[in-house]
XYZ file of C-alpha atoms in Angstrom:
615
model
C -20.095 49.092 -32.345
C -17.100 47.009 -31.648
C -16.744 44.604 -34.228
C -17.700 40.988 -32.707
C -14.896 38.379 -31.633
C -13.870 37.372 -35.404
C -13.097 33.693 -34.056
C -16.284 33.378 -33.166
C -17.705 34.783 -36.641
C -15.930 33.038 -38.866
C -16.825 29.565 -36.737
C -20.915 30.321 -37.483
C -20.723 32.660 -40.098
C -20.711 29.360 -43.235
C -23.483 28.107 -41.281
C -25.561 31.555 -40.620
C -25.416 31.939 -44.996
C -25.917 28.878 -45.906
C -29.133 29.306 -43.840
C -30.769 32.695 -44.769
C -29.297 31.754 -48.301
C -31.379 28.791 -48.368
C -34.282 31.260 -47.409
C -33.922 33.592 -50.196
C -33.658 30.376 -52.934
C -38.138 29.243 -52.587
C -40.205 29.524 -50.143
C -40.646 25.662 -50.125
C -36.583 25.932 -48.593
C -37.428 29.207 -46.663
C -40.055 26.133 -44.687
C -37.200 23.226 -44.674
C -34.904 26.247 -43.023
C -36.936 27.881 -40.843
C -37.876 24.400 -38.663
C -33.743 23.644 -38.709
C -32.879 26.908 -38.102
C -34.997 27.255 -34.508
C -33.618 24.161 -33.698
C -30.759 24.796 -33.349
C -30.697 28.970 -33.215
C -28.057 30.617 -30.934
C -29.270 32.449 -28.198
C -29.734 35.970 -29.661
C -31.112 34.633 -32.616
C -34.102 33.863 -30.106
C -34.130 37.028 -29.041
C -34.465 38.913 -31.954
C -37.533 39.694 -34.043
C -36.692 38.082 -36.937
C -35.007 39.830 -40.018
C -37.989 40.460 -42.526
C -36.644 43.727 -44.765
C -33.237 44.088 -46.879
C -32.003 46.187 -44.768
C -31.744 44.206 -41.483
C -31.147 41.467 -43.359
C -27.886 43.891 -44.945
C -26.903 44.716 -41.381
C -26.547 41.277 -39.740
C -24.281 40.441 -42.719
C -22.233 43.365 -42.511
C -21.693 43.327 -38.882
C -20.969 40.188 -38.482
C -18.368 40.140 -41.134
C -19.852 38.526 -43.725
C -19.780 41.113 -46.669
C -17.859 43.561 -46.567
C -19.112 47.834 -47.102
C -18.845 47.784 -50.588
C -20.522 44.828 -51.160
C -22.953 46.318 -48.945
C -23.402 49.268 -50.390
C -23.763 47.952 -54.004
C -26.957 45.028 -52.794
C -28.201 48.402 -51.359
C -28.649 50.173 -54.223
C -29.906 47.448 -55.782
C -33.524 47.357 -55.136
C -33.929 44.148 -56.207
C -34.142 42.620 -52.896
C -31.110 39.927 -54.643
C -34.170 38.378 -57.210
C -31.195 38.274 -59.501
C -29.510 36.137 -57.074
C -26.945 38.139 -56.111
C -26.705 37.858 -52.341
C -26.029 34.346 -53.315
C -22.716 36.125 -55.788
C -21.134 37.223 -53.221
C -21.784 34.329 -50.155
C -20.319 32.252 -52.083
C -17.185 35.280 -53.506
C -16.783 35.696 -49.739
C -16.019 31.262 -48.686
C -19.855 32.148 -46.384
C -20.972 28.955 -48.171
C -18.521 27.416 -51.777
C -19.679 28.103 -55.046
C -21.413 24.109 -55.510
C -23.822 25.449 -52.651
C -24.431 28.500 -54.377
C -24.700 26.983 -57.596
C -27.376 24.005 -55.843
C -29.639 26.751 -54.408
C -29.905 28.937 -57.600
C -30.903 26.119 -59.672
C -27.164 26.287 -61.384
C -28.012 30.356 -61.890
C -24.779 31.163 -59.932
C -20.872 29.928 -60.748
C -19.461 32.272 -58.072
C -17.786 34.367 -59.724
C -18.519 37.989 -58.705
C -21.377 39.152 -58.404
C -23.060 41.642 -61.489
C -26.356 43.845 -59.631
C -28.502 45.135 -62.542
C -28.719 48.607 -62.670
C -26.832 49.186 -59.628
C -24.768 52.270 -60.100
C -20.986 52.715 -58.600
C -21.034 53.437 -55.554
C -19.957 57.040 -54.482
C -17.923 57.556 -51.564
C -19.142 61.005 -50.768
C -22.960 59.396 -50.942
C -24.652 58.927 -47.733
C -27.912 56.565 -46.056
C -30.116 58.468 -43.318
C -32.746 55.861 -41.043
C -34.989 56.635 -38.936
C -36.395 53.270 -36.317
C -37.399 52.669 -32.834
C -33.125 52.471 -32.239
C -33.764 56.461 -33.074
C -31.990 58.609 -36.297
C -29.397 56.922 -37.764
C -27.309 59.021 -40.548
C -23.612 57.868 -42.268
C -20.913 57.598 -45.820
C -21.816 53.991 -47.640
C -18.163 53.478 -46.820
C -18.050 53.396 -43.393
C -16.931 55.542 -42.411
C -18.785 57.546 -40.624
C -21.616 57.173 -38.691
C -24.362 59.682 -36.186
C -27.464 58.871 -34.402
C -29.550 60.650 -31.898
C -31.110 58.601 -29.107
C -32.688 59.348 -25.833
C -34.716 58.293 -22.846
C -37.287 59.581 -20.577
C -38.275 57.758 -17.472
C -41.294 59.001 -15.305
C -41.891 57.947 -11.802
C -44.155 57.866 -9.270
C -43.252 57.448 -5.042
C -47.029 56.984 -2.258
C -44.653 56.481 1.285
C -45.839 54.911 3.457
C -44.043 55.733 6.971
C -43.463 54.509 9.565
C -46.313 55.528 12.990
C -42.626 56.294 14.697
C -41.286 58.601 12.411
C -40.556 61.758 13.532
C -41.572 65.376 11.929
C -39.245 65.654 9.363
C -38.524 61.950 8.432
C -41.370 60.807 7.544
C -41.241 60.209 3.023
C -42.334 62.517 0.680
C -45.687 60.731 -1.835
C -44.772 62.404 -5.352
C -43.927 62.169 -9.252
C -41.104 63.208 -10.292
C -38.960 63.088 -14.001
C -35.984 60.210 -12.986
C -33.650 60.247 -16.281
C -33.956 62.396 -19.193
C -31.173 62.524 -21.625
C -30.705 62.489 -24.997
C -27.383 61.739 -26.947
C -25.681 61.502 -29.821
C -22.877 59.003 -30.811
C -20.893 57.541 -33.895
C -18.242 56.213 -35.951
C -15.384 58.787 -37.117
C -12.851 57.709 -39.732
C -13.708 54.111 -39.277
C -11.600 53.934 -36.240
C -13.382 56.557 -33.283
C -16.604 55.860 -32.343
C -17.067 58.541 -29.892
C -20.439 59.260 -27.517
C -22.456 63.127 -25.520
C -25.251 62.459 -23.176
C -26.902 64.347 -21.333
C -29.412 64.105 -18.846
C -31.571 67.183 -17.845
C -32.647 65.638 -14.991
C -29.752 65.583 -13.081
C -28.565 69.483 -14.486
C -27.894 71.611 -12.297
C -25.784 74.135 -13.971
C -22.329 74.510 -16.405
C -21.410 70.554 -16.868
C -23.668 68.382 -13.786
C -25.440 67.066 -16.596
C -22.626 65.795 -18.705
C -23.220 61.561 -17.745
C -20.735 60.344 -21.082
C -18.634 62.718 -23.679
C -16.140 60.248 -24.665
C -13.936 59.060 -28.073
C -13.064 55.291 -28.371
C -10.055 54.113 -30.427
C -11.294 50.837 -31.910
C -8.278 49.753 -35.023
C -7.867 47.011 -32.473
C -10.873 45.794 -32.452
C -11.578 43.405 -29.704
C -9.666 45.762 -27.811
C -10.548 49.424 -27.289
C -9.707 52.633 -25.167
C -11.912 55.338 -23.797
C -10.943 58.975 -23.267
C -13.301 61.216 -21.976
C -16.162 61.305 -19.240
C -17.246 57.761 -18.995
C -18.491 54.809 -16.913
C -16.453 53.226 -14.378
C -17.509 50.954 -14.833
C -17.485 49.405 -10.974
C -19.878 46.267 -10.324
C -22.514 44.307 -13.189
C -25.414 45.712 -12.274
C -24.568 49.423 -12.470
C -22.260 48.514 -15.707
C -25.238 48.311 -17.052
C -27.364 50.968 -18.667
C -30.223 51.882 -16.253
C -32.488 50.836 -18.971
C -32.365 47.036 -17.919
C -32.677 47.307 -14.675
C -34.976 44.558 -13.190
C -35.893 47.396 -10.076
C -36.989 51.161 -10.303
C -33.304 52.088 -8.127
C -30.054 49.592 -8.086
C -29.551 48.118 -4.413
C -27.883 49.785 -1.780
C -24.097 49.307 -2.083
C -24.396 50.801 -6.039
C -26.371 53.643 -4.963
C -23.441 54.388 -1.718
C -20.177 53.950 -3.189
C -20.160 53.386 -7.117
C -23.962 55.710 -8.473
C -22.439 59.187 -6.785
C -19.960 59.668 -9.240
C -20.693 56.610 -11.615
C -19.169 59.007 -14.463
C -15.867 60.348 -14.872
C -13.314 61.320 -16.699
C -10.069 59.529 -17.275
C -8.633 56.547 -19.667
C -10.468 53.117 -19.695
C -9.234 50.115 -21.831
C -11.866 47.399 -22.477
C -10.868 43.820 -24.485
C -13.414 41.021 -24.783
C -12.504 37.382 -26.539
C -12.343 33.482 -25.427
C -10.596 31.499 -24.414
C -10.760 27.294 -24.280
C -13.975 28.875 -25.243
C -14.959 30.661 -22.593
C -15.679 33.868 -22.883
C -14.379 36.788 -21.214
C -14.039 40.650 -20.788
C -11.536 42.517 -19.200
C -11.383 46.564 -17.996
C -9.367 49.258 -16.534
C -7.875 52.520 -16.732
C -7.310 55.864 -14.108
C -9.741 58.031 -13.982
C -10.147 61.349 -12.145
C -13.389 63.448 -11.301
C -16.726 64.336 -12.483
C -16.530 66.796 -15.634
C -19.050 69.631 -13.919
C -19.449 67.302 -11.038
C -19.351 68.026 -7.349
C -15.313 66.451 -6.608
C -14.619 66.363 -3.245
C -16.632 67.328 -0.314
C -17.150 70.338 0.989
C -16.980 70.801 4.240
C -20.192 73.811 5.208
C -22.257 71.481 2.737
C -23.467 68.142 5.321
C -24.741 66.192 2.987
C -23.123 63.273 0.383
C -21.557 64.599 -3.315
C -23.068 63.759 -5.857
C -26.261 62.366 -7.376
C -27.730 61.084 -4.981
C -27.181 63.997 -1.999
C -30.208 66.241 -4.868
C -33.793 66.870 -3.176
C -35.969 64.942 -0.470
C -35.691 65.839 3.608
C -32.292 65.544 4.789
C -29.755 66.576 1.705
C -29.004 69.545 0.164
C -28.316 70.117 -3.429
C -23.801 69.360 -3.811
C -22.540 70.014 -7.635
C -20.810 72.479 -7.384
C -18.069 72.860 -10.530
C -15.067 71.330 -10.196
C -13.220 74.113 -11.275
C -13.529 76.277 -8.372
C -10.612 76.365 -5.632
C -9.031 72.292 -6.051
C -5.699 72.373 -5.358
C -5.058 68.035 -6.852
C -7.342 66.034 -8.126
C -8.076 63.402 -6.870
C -7.365 60.236 -8.725
C -8.454 56.174 -8.978
C -6.998 53.372 -10.732
C -10.107 50.230 -11.708
C -10.125 47.433 -13.211
C -12.818 44.077 -13.784
C -13.045 41.322 -15.147
C -16.142 38.486 -16.056
C -15.966 35.387 -17.196
C -18.695 32.417 -18.154
C -17.477 29.913 -17.515
C -21.099 28.176 -19.026
C -23.034 29.275 -22.093
C -25.083 27.684 -24.048
C -27.198 27.989 -27.467
C -29.593 28.264 -25.104
C -28.961 31.257 -23.820
C -28.231 29.803 -20.674
C -25.421 30.852 -18.509
C -23.221 32.027 -15.270
C -21.729 34.763 -15.437
C -18.429 35.765 -12.269
C -16.247 38.606 -11.650
C -15.130 40.152 -10.157
C -13.874 44.383 -9.558
C -11.255 46.544 -7.303
C -10.617 49.936 -7.399
C -7.894 51.928 -5.080
C -8.621 56.446 -4.767
C -6.312 58.626 -3.352
C -7.777 61.852 -2.006
C -6.976 64.915 -1.560
C -6.988 67.143 1.469
C -7.255 71.186 1.382
C -7.021 72.927 4.885
C -7.727 76.689 5.193
C -5.365 78.504 7.724
C -7.050 78.196 10.303
C -6.822 73.995 10.348
C -10.798 73.658 8.801
C -10.801 71.776 6.097
C -11.600 74.198 2.570
C -11.857 71.130 0.473
C -11.642 67.390 0.179
C -12.358 64.133 1.756
C -15.461 62.334 0.783
C -18.164 60.935 1.467
C -20.495 57.576 1.238
C -24.169 57.857 0.999
C -27.781 55.897 0.049
C -31.304 56.364 -0.188
C -33.083 53.313 1.259
C -34.416 52.075 -2.933
C -37.162 55.581 -3.334
C -36.518 57.398 -6.656
C -38.917 60.065 -5.541
C -38.279 61.157 -2.257
C -33.614 60.198 -2.816
C -32.984 61.101 1.065
C -30.326 60.246 2.257
C -30.973 57.766 5.618
C -27.127 56.061 5.959
C -24.737 58.817 5.342
C -20.731 58.692 6.826
C -20.817 62.361 5.997
C -17.420 63.585 5.614
C -14.698 61.433 6.186
C -12.044 64.056 6.430
C -12.921 66.318 9.584
C -11.319 68.742 12.487
C -12.066 69.100 16.158
C -11.363 72.001 18.645
C -8.775 71.137 21.080
C -10.729 72.806 24.025
C -13.335 70.764 22.693
C -15.636 73.153 21.589
C -18.006 72.557 18.133
C -15.970 72.793 14.665
C -16.288 74.728 12.621
C -19.674 74.415 10.232
C -17.811 77.230 7.321
C -15.266 77.001 4.878
C -13.645 79.798 7.516
C -13.915 79.840 11.281
C -12.161 79.535 13.992
C -12.684 77.411 16.944
C -13.203 80.666 19.945
C -13.835 79.460 23.405
C -14.984 77.452 25.930
C -15.044 78.015 30.219
C -13.609 74.784 32.325
C -13.648 74.790 35.504
C -13.904 79.086 36.285
C -11.073 78.858 32.989
C -11.290 80.773 29.698
C -9.284 78.510 27.631
C -8.726 79.311 23.691
C -8.979 76.499 21.799
C -7.225 75.654 18.466
C -8.830 73.076 15.735
C -7.056 69.680 15.639
C -7.636 66.987 12.611
C -9.746 64.425 14.146
C -9.552 62.945 11.128
C -8.927 62.379 7.988
C -9.161 60.263 5.090
C -5.779 59.462 2.831
C -7.297 56.909 0.100
C -9.616 54.158 -0.413
C -9.853 50.751 -1.856
C -13.037 48.784 -2.973
C -13.671 45.447 -3.554
C -17.135 43.963 -5.957
C -17.602 39.842 -6.640
C -20.598 38.727 -8.643
C -22.043 35.780 -9.560
C -25.328 36.075 -11.915
C -26.560 33.614 -13.633
C -30.371 32.741 -16.496
C -31.857 28.937 -17.308
C -34.982 29.897 -19.392
C -37.010 31.983 -17.842
C -35.458 32.325 -14.388
C -32.616 34.791 -14.096
C -30.349 35.887 -10.522
C -27.973 38.382 -9.640
C -26.289 39.074 -6.889
C -22.972 41.289 -6.314
C -20.801 41.772 -3.105
C -18.981 45.592 -2.282
C -16.824 47.002 0.261
C -14.869 50.019 0.618
C -11.462 50.470 3.073
C -11.189 53.917 4.386
C -7.679 54.451 4.708
C -6.030 58.106 7.158
C -5.526 59.128 9.890
C -7.674 58.334 12.954
C -8.784 55.414 10.675
C -7.391 51.911 11.296
C -8.394 47.946 10.172
C -11.546 47.772 11.020
C -13.420 50.880 9.121
C -14.738 48.142 6.310
C -17.685 49.648 4.606
C -20.352 46.991 3.391
C -23.153 46.007 1.380
C -24.655 43.293 -0.844
C -27.952 42.467 -2.573
C -29.274 38.848 -4.640
C -32.364 39.040 -6.236
C -33.751 36.811 -8.976
C -36.803 36.824 -11.992
C -39.296 35.494 -13.355
C -40.407 35.875 -16.714
C -43.992 34.747 -17.010
C -44.162 34.827 -20.813
C -41.072 32.794 -20.899
C -38.571 34.556 -22.841
C -34.775 34.542 -21.852
C -33.177 37.375 -19.766
C -30.540 38.388 -23.214
C -26.535 38.979 -21.545
C -23.816 42.108 -23.686
C -20.980 39.785 -24.057
C -18.845 42.720 -24.716
C -19.021 44.324 -21.394
C -20.413 41.637 -19.033
C -23.467 42.490 -18.267
C -27.469 41.925 -19.177
C -28.850 43.723 -21.963
C -31.696 44.596 -23.384
C -35.229 42.383 -22.855
C -37.038 41.409 -25.537
C -40.814 40.286 -25.993
C -41.820 37.277 -27.477
C -44.369 39.213 -29.257
C -44.944 43.195 -28.873
C -48.232 44.334 -27.023
C -51.707 44.387 -29.599
C -48.452 43.144 -32.553
C -50.849 40.137 -33.807
C -52.991 40.241 -30.264
C -49.123 39.576 -28.364
C -48.628 40.860 -25.173
C -45.943 41.784 -24.004
C -42.971 40.011 -21.826
C -43.849 39.791 -18.374
C -41.392 39.862 -15.131
C -41.987 39.629 -11.559
C -38.838 39.586 -9.363
C -38.005 39.871 -5.641
C -34.690 41.872 -3.897
C -33.322 41.519 -0.395
C -29.737 44.565 0.594
C -28.180 45.247 2.778
C -25.979 48.127 3.402
C -23.970 48.984 6.706
C -21.273 51.950 7.084
C -21.730 51.739 10.723
C -17.215 51.039 11.821
C -15.633 51.291 15.160
C -14.574 55.400 13.895
C -17.982 55.849 11.319
C -21.383 55.920 11.865
C -23.122 55.761 8.523
C -26.253 54.262 9.528
C -27.155 50.412 8.375
C -29.674 49.472 6.545
C -31.293 46.380 4.972
C -34.274 46.445 2.696
C -36.557 43.505 0.890
C -38.331 44.772 -2.846
C -41.036 42.445 -4.892
C -41.699 44.010 -8.017
C -43.878 43.033 -11.848
C -42.481 44.092 -15.146
C -44.754 44.814 -18.330
C -42.698 44.853 -21.421
C -44.649 46.163 -24.444
C -41.828 46.415 -25.958
C -37.995 46.439 -26.011
C -37.747 50.165 -25.551
C -41.022 50.523 -23.599
C -42.213 49.185 -19.712
C -44.783 49.658 -16.976
C -41.965 48.734 -13.325
C -43.872 48.591 -10.091
C -42.185 47.800 -6.859
C -43.384 47.357 -3.368
C -39.995 48.710 -1.100
C -40.189 47.959 1.963
C -37.835 48.489 4.527
C -36.662 46.040 6.970
C -34.359 48.066 9.558
C -32.588 50.850 10.131
C -29.598 50.823 12.586
C -28.158 55.308 12.192
C -24.696 53.733 14.679
C -24.636 53.146 18.723
C -27.027 54.770 21.099
C -24.674 56.285 23.499
C -24.203 60.146 21.508
C -27.351 62.518 22.030
C -28.141 64.080 18.564
C -29.774 66.769 17.755
C -31.622 65.546 14.310
C -34.507 68.095 12.551
C -36.947 67.742 15.646
C -34.488 68.007 18.424
C -32.722 65.687 20.432
C -32.556 61.756 18.343
C -30.695 59.122 19.906
C -27.531 57.953 17.958
C -24.411 58.633 17.010
C -23.922 61.393 13.783
C -22.762 60.678 10.759
C -18.195 60.868 10.834
C -18.156 64.897 10.618
C -21.607 65.108 8.910
C -25.221 67.042 11.658
C -26.132 64.167 13.138
C -29.494 63.884 10.981
C -29.135 60.443 9.623
C -30.103 59.913 13.422
C -33.728 60.366 13.445
C -33.426 57.284 11.110
C -32.620 55.051 13.623
C -35.681 52.014 13.954
C -37.686 53.517 11.339
C -39.445 50.563 9.137
C -41.207 52.186 6.034
C -43.326 51.079 3.153
C -43.228 52.746 0.245
C -44.878 51.957 -3.860
C -43.250 52.968 -6.326
C -43.912 52.843 -10.468
C -42.108 53.823 -13.505
C -42.386 54.359 -17.222
C -39.386 53.601 -19.627
C -38.904 55.233 -22.813
C -36.194 55.334 -24.573
C -35.095 55.220 -28.452
């Protein structure tokens, strides 16, 4: 809801307003203007259905700054569909077109003076409006100071797993259907300068505030600069910054799931700014965050799953979403920033996107009196691009952990000791010592995306550097993905210059609308994650995915993905590890149970289907 770049709008306002005025003037002018506008339409306009109602036209003019809110209210109340040339008078008065142009188009009926709208009562700032359309339920005040909108999304996914014949009992992926996301939100504007949004996801609700994805207030008085405070997307990566309504595949790529998605929504303060320099649009974001509201917080040593949304359900993971307001010590904090530029973008929607992002997170570790980890550390994990059974086949386990001085088993409960072991006939009492302690984490990502006609591609590289006791420069977790798509029906993928990522796909014709078939897209992706390092055995996977998407309307889509796990490598094979079926060869994940070792070498296929609806 932030205002568009004013310099670009001022440049285009005269042309757009003149075309609109010509369209309203006469059928002949309309035909001529349609032909000219089709040849020179901006890419955004090419992606949007033609505005055929008075409300749609007024909303566009108000949003683009061509008319003000008082003029909007007066015109909206006229109820005359601008037959008396009131709109031409407003455009001339505001300088969007010249007085001579207004007079010429109206046949001399408009002289550019302040418009007199017949039967239009004086606008009352206490009056309001209400609308219901495909974008949700919206209401607000006529003076533009207040606005509210209610919307949501329903995403239902299914999965059929064709497991590897070598899969050990307890490691086979499940087949089933699940509610992937079920969200409702309210967003709007207060006192003209404050945007707000509150969104709740019933599918991720494990009690308390864990279902809250976004809860923030954004100050926009100095737009296009904005300052957002509250729970929000930390805005790492183009894919994770983009709404899941617009994803090409049912699930984001492996590195996104491992490094970002598990705690993407965090409490903090973030600033953003978008503009263009020498004709190059750019986006800058940055700020400081802590942890998720009601989320998992730091790793809990009594739970061998990784924290966050990736650790829910499945054959090898346990839900871990305890509210961080229990025993906590000091919260961890993060500094994060992202920069995006479009070195090339033309009027047809062809573009080249480049971007980088980075973050620094300080980790809190809390210990019990006996030296065991009470709360703290950090973990990274990912499922094999699955959307129903989200078992973590790759997991670092807690990167802060303990060991016993006598070589005995380290405690698995929050409070416990090493006990004694017998060596060479002697009983040796052990004490806890720190084996590994993660103190801070550095992350970096690079983005490259582009669109040319019906073809689009995206690629990202991400890495995570672990720093602390027992770690060195070799402990670098990394991953990347490359994907491409093609619209059989000829659409060009839209781009959001305010967020620096892809936007909603608009079919050229909706399904069953005047014989339309919606938009059809085929896509492919290769993604890789490697979390095996000198001191960490978190597992590695690479996966190939084929997908078909059918956009029946801009807000209803059917998806079908064929996912093939090319290889799974859960670490070095010189240590026996106890898995769900006795012994599994492989190194256990650092600080966790050895469960992921049992997935070593597996290569299943998964057929995923999804229904995506939002309003």
